[in-house]
Structures are given as C-alpha cells and as structure tokens.
Short mmCIF file of N, CA and C in Angstrom, two decimals:
data_model
loop_
_atom_site.label_atom_id
_atom_site.label_comp_id
_atom_site.label_asym_id
_atom_site.label_seq_id
_atom_site.Cartn_x
_atom_site.Cartn_y
_atom_site.Cartn_z
N UNK N 1 -10.99 11.63 1.70
CA UNK N 1 -10.63 11.75 0.06
C UNK N 1 -9.76 10.81 -0.33
N UNK N 2 -9.74 9.89 -1.24
CA UNK N 2 -8.61 9.38 -1.95
C UNK N 2 -7.67 10.28 -2.77
N UNK N 3 -6.50 10.26 -2.30
CA UNK N 3 -5.61 10.97 -2.59
C UNK N 3 -5.32 10.74 -4.30
N UNK N 4 -5.62 9.43 -4.60
CA UNK N 4 -5.32 8.85 -5.82
C UNK N 4 -6.34 9.20 -6.94
N UNK N 5 -7.49 9.65 -6.64
CA UNK N 5 -8.51 10.04 -7.51
C UNK N 5 -8.08 11.75 -7.58
N UNK N 6 -7.34 12.02 -9.10
CA UNK N 6 -7.90 13.39 -9.62
C UNK N 6 -9.13 14.18 -10.06
N UNK N 7 -8.61 15.44 -9.99
CA UNK N 7 -9.29 16.50 -10.92
C UNK N 7 -9.68 15.82 -12.26
N UNK N 8 -10.70 15.76 -12.17
CA UNK N 8 -10.50 15.45 -14.37
C UNK N 8 -11.57 16.71 -14.96
N UNK N 9 -11.36 18.22 -13.97
CA UNK N 9 -12.08 18.45 -14.63
C UNK N 9 -11.15 19.98 -15.34
N UNK N 10 -11.44 20.63 -16.44
CA UNK N 10 -10.45 22.05 -16.64
C UNK N 10 -10.74 22.81 -15.33
N UNK N 11 -9.52 23.66 -14.67
CA UNK N 11 -8.59 23.60 -15.61
C UNK N 11 -7.33 23.37 -14.80
N UNK N 12 -7.67 21.79 -13.85
CA UNK N 12 -6.84 20.94 -13.32
C UNK N 12 -6.65 20.04 -14.75
N UNK N 13 -7.29 19.82 -15.36
CA UNK N 13 -7.08 18.57 -16.28
C UNK N 13 -7.03 19.15 -17.69
N UNK N 14 -6.20 20.19 -18.64
CA UNK N 14 -6.81 20.53 -19.57
C UNK N 14 -7.48 20.19 -20.83
N UNK N 15 -7.23 19.13 -21.13
CA UNK N 15 -8.12 18.47 -22.28
C UNK N 15 -9.13 17.83 -21.20
N UNK N 16 -10.18 17.17 -22.74
CA UNK N 16 -11.16 16.43 -21.51
C UNK N 16 -10.55 14.65 -21.23
N UNK N 17 -11.28 14.78 -20.48
CA UNK N 17 -10.91 13.45 -19.34
C UNK N 17 -11.26 12.68 -20.48
N UNK N 18 -10.36 11.44 -20.65
CA UNK N 18 -10.39 9.73 -20.92
C UNK N 18 -11.24 9.03 -20.44
N UNK N 19 -11.58 8.00 -21.32
CA UNK N 19 -12.27 6.89 -20.87
C UNK N 19 -11.35 6.48 -19.98
N UNK N 20 -10.18 6.56 -19.94
CA UNK N 20 -9.12 5.44 -18.95
C UNK N 20 -9.18 6.34 -17.81
N UNK N 21 -9.36 7.63 -17.68
CA UNK N 21 -9.54 8.25 -16.09
C UNK N 21 -10.23 8.39 -16.06
N UNK N 22 -11.56 8.70 -16.46
CA UNK N 22 -12.78 8.00 -15.74
C UNK N 22 -12.85 6.90 -15.05
N UNK N 23 -12.86 5.41 -16.12
CA UNK N 23 -12.18 4.39 -15.01
C UNK N 23 -11.51 4.32 -13.67
N UNK N 24 -10.22 4.80 -14.29
CA UNK N 24 -9.60 4.33 -13.21
C UNK N 24 -10.02 5.57 -11.74
N UNK N 25 -10.86 6.57 -11.77
CA UNK N 25 -11.68 6.82 -10.38
C UNK N 25 -12.14 6.57 -9.95
N UNK N 26 -13.66 6.08 -10.56
CA UNK N 26 -14.86 5.17 -10.58
C UNK N 26 -13.96 3.67 -9.90
N UNK N 27 -12.58 3.27 -10.10
CA UNK N 27 -12.27 2.16 -9.55
C UNK N 27 -11.63 2.36 -8.11
N UNK N 28 -11.11 3.71 -7.96
CA UNK N 28 -10.55 4.21 -6.68
C UNK N 28 -11.55 3.91 -6.15
N UNK N 29 -12.44 5.14 -6.21
CA UNK N 29 -13.56 5.57 -5.38
C UNK N 29 -14.33 4.00 -4.28
N UNK N 30 -14.49 3.31 -5.77
CA UNK N 30 -15.00 1.77 -4.92
C UNK N 30 -14.52 1.24 -4.25
N UNK N 31 -12.51 1.34 -4.97
CA UNK N 31 -12.48 0.45 -3.61
C UNK N 31 -11.76 1.64 -2.27
N UNK N 32 -11.66 2.71 -2.32
CA UNK N 32 -11.71 2.97 -0.91
C UNK N 32 -13.48 3.68 -0.26
N UNK N 33 -14.32 2.86 -0.78
CA UNK N 33 -15.52 3.13 -0.03
C UNK N 33 -15.74 1.33 0.36
N UNK N 34 -15.58 0.38 -0.31
CA UNK N 34 -15.54 -0.94 0.17
C UNK N 34 -14.21 -1.60 0.75
N UNK N 35 -13.35 -1.00 0.79
CA UNK N 35 -12.57 -0.72 1.78
C UNK N 35 -11.57 -2.15 0.84
N UNK N 36 -12.09 -2.59 -0.69
CA UNK N 36 -10.52 -3.95 -0.74
C UNK N 36 -10.38 -3.41 -2.24
N UNK N 37 -9.36 -3.89 -2.34
CA UNK N 37 -8.55 -3.48 -3.75
C UNK N 37 -8.96 -4.37 -4.32
N UNK N 38 -8.83 -5.80 -4.37
CA UNK N 38 -9.25 -6.64 -5.16
C UNK N 38 -10.47 -7.50 -4.83
N UNK N 39 -11.74 -7.46 -5.30
CA UNK N 39 -12.82 -7.81 -4.08
C UNK N 39 -12.40 -9.70 -4.62
N UNK N 40 -13.46 -10.53 -3.32
CA UNK N 40 -13.60 -11.91 -3.80
C UNK N 40 -14.73 -12.04 -4.76
N UNK N 41 -14.18 -13.70 -5.19
CA UNK N 41 -15.18 -13.71 -6.07
C UNK N 41 -16.12 -13.71 -6.17
N UNK N 42 -16.65 -14.13 -4.56
CA UNK N 42 -18.27 -13.65 -4.59
C UNK N 42 -19.12 -12.00 -4.65
N UNK N 43 -17.79 -11.40 -4.63
CA UNK N 43 -17.88 -10.45 -4.12
C UNK N 43 -17.81 -8.78 -5.59
N UNK N 44 -17.18 -9.78 -6.69
CA UNK N 44 -16.76 -9.44 -8.29
C UNK N 44 -17.82 -9.08 -8.67
N UNK N 45 -19.14 -9.20 -9.10
CA UNK N 45 -20.14 -8.80 -9.72
C UNK N 45 -20.60 -7.92 -9.38
N UNK N 46 -20.70 -7.64 -7.90
CA UNK N 46 -21.70 -6.14 -7.49
C UNK N 46 -20.38 -5.52 -7.32
N UNK N 47 -19.30 -5.47 -7.01
CA UNK N 47 -17.91 -4.10 -7.03
C UNK N 47 -17.84 -3.72 -8.84
N UNK N 48 -17.13 -4.75 -9.84
CA UNK N 48 -17.50 -4.28 -11.04
C UNK N 48 -18.83 -3.29 -11.55
N UNK N 49 -20.05 -3.62 -10.97
CA UNK N 49 -21.80 -3.14 -11.40
C UNK N 49 -20.96 -1.78 -10.87
N UNK N 50 -20.22 -1.31 -8.90
CA UNK N 50 -20.18 0.00 -8.65
C UNK N 50 -19.62 0.50 -9.32
N UNK N 51 -18.25 0.08 -9.91
CA UNK N 51 -17.45 0.52 -10.41
C UNK N 51 -18.14 1.81 -12.20
N UNK N 52 -18.85 0.73 -12.50
CA UNK N 52 -19.44 1.09 -14.43
C UNK N 52 -20.31 2.07 -13.81
N UNK N 53 -20.73 2.00 -12.54
CA UNK N 53 -22.39 2.81 -12.26
C UNK N 53 -21.45 4.84 -11.96
N UNK N 54 -20.77 4.11 -10.95
CA UNK N 54 -19.95 5.44 -10.84
C UNK N 54 -19.17 6.47 -11.70
N UNK N 55 -18.83 5.82 -13.39
CA UNK N 55 -17.93 5.68 -14.39
C UNK N 55 -18.70 6.47 -14.99
N UNK N 56 -19.87 6.15 -15.26
CA UNK N 56 -20.91 6.43 -15.92
C UNK N 56 -21.72 7.92 -15.19
N UNK N 57 -21.61 8.09 -14.10
CA UNK N 57 -22.32 9.49 -13.05
C UNK N 57 -21.33 10.20 -12.78
N UNK N 58 -19.80 10.15 -13.28
CA UNK N 58 -18.92 10.51 -13.40
C UNK N 58 -18.90 11.12 -14.57
N UNK N 59 -18.95 10.48 -15.58
CA UNK N 59 -19.19 10.84 -16.80
C UNK N 59 -19.75 12.50 -17.37
N UNK N 60 -21.53 11.80 -16.84
CA UNK N 60 -22.44 13.23 -16.90
C UNK N 60 -22.58 13.72 -16.04
N UNK N 61 -22.03 13.69 -15.06
CA UNK N 61 -21.08 15.43 -14.43
C UNK N 61 -20.29 16.07 -15.26
N UNK N 62 -18.87 15.17 -15.43
CA UNK N 62 -18.50 15.85 -16.35
C UNK N 62 -19.00 16.81 -17.84
N UNK N 63 -20.09 16.56 -18.07
CA UNK N 63 -20.20 16.26 -19.82
C UNK N 63 -21.44 18.07 -19.23
N UNK N 64 -22.12 17.54 -17.89
CA UNK N 64 -23.07 18.65 -17.63
C UNK N 64 -22.07 19.70 -16.54
N UNK N 65 -21.21 19.68 -15.96
CA UNK N 65 -20.38 20.38 -15.96
C UNK N 65 -19.93 21.81 -16.29
N UNK N 66 -20.38 23.33 -15.86
CA UNK N 66 -20.41 24.43 -16.29
C UNK N 66 -18.64 25.12 -15.38
N UNK N 67 -17.86 25.09 -16.20
CA UNK N 67 -16.65 26.08 -15.07
C UNK N 67 -16.84 27.36 -15.71
N UNK N 68 -16.89 27.99 -14.55
CA UNK N 68 -16.72 29.50 -15.24
C UNK N 68 -15.31 30.30 -15.15
N UNK N 69 -15.95 31.22 -16.21
CA UNK N 69 -14.05 31.96 -16.72
C UNK N 69 -13.85 30.78 -18.05
N UNK N 70 -14.74 29.44 -18.13
CA UNK N 70 -13.41 28.68 -19.32
C UNK N 70 -14.74 28.94 -20.62
N UNK N 71 -15.76 30.36 -20.43
CA UNK N 71 -16.31 30.07 -21.45
C UNK N 71 -17.37 29.49 -21.88
N UNK N 72 -17.73 28.40 -22.82
CA UNK N 72 -18.75 27.74 -23.12
C UNK N 72 -18.27 26.35 -22.08
N UNK N 73 -19.76 25.27 -21.93
CA UNK N 73 -18.84 24.34 -21.34
C UNK N 73 -17.88 23.71 -21.48
N UNK N 74 -16.77 23.26 -20.51
CA UNK N 74 -15.84 22.42 -20.55
C UNK N 74 -15.45 21.46 -20.11
N UNK N 75 -16.25 20.76 -21.40
CA UNK N 75 -17.16 19.02 -21.84
C UNK N 75 -16.32 18.62 -23.29
#
C-alpha cells in the first residue's frame, strides 16, 4: 500500500474529498504501480490517461459508498 495515499471518505476526511484530493491519490497510485515518479516522454500519454481513469473510478467509488452510521450517503 502506498502510504502517501490518504483515505478520502468520512470519517477519515470530515468533508467531501476535493478534486485535488482525488487527483493526488490517483497520481500516487499510478506512480506506485508504474514505478515511475515522472514518465518518460514516450510514456507520458498513457501515464496521464491512467491517472485520469483512476481519478474517475475514485470519484465514482466515493459518490456511491454508503458509510454506515453516517446516516445518508456520505458523498
């Protein structure tokens, strides 16, 4: 697990995760999985596409999660 990715749902994060939070987590995930902090020019497009796809999946996950004990959906 990448320790610099923080939990983005309540109660760990009291308010809704910002777009910056989601993008930062996606970037850290792709960096960890790829093994590259910054991709070479010939890999930049696939690296950036992966970050965007992970960020989209993260937003959907956070929007659809139901946190028990938090009443209504915590999104």
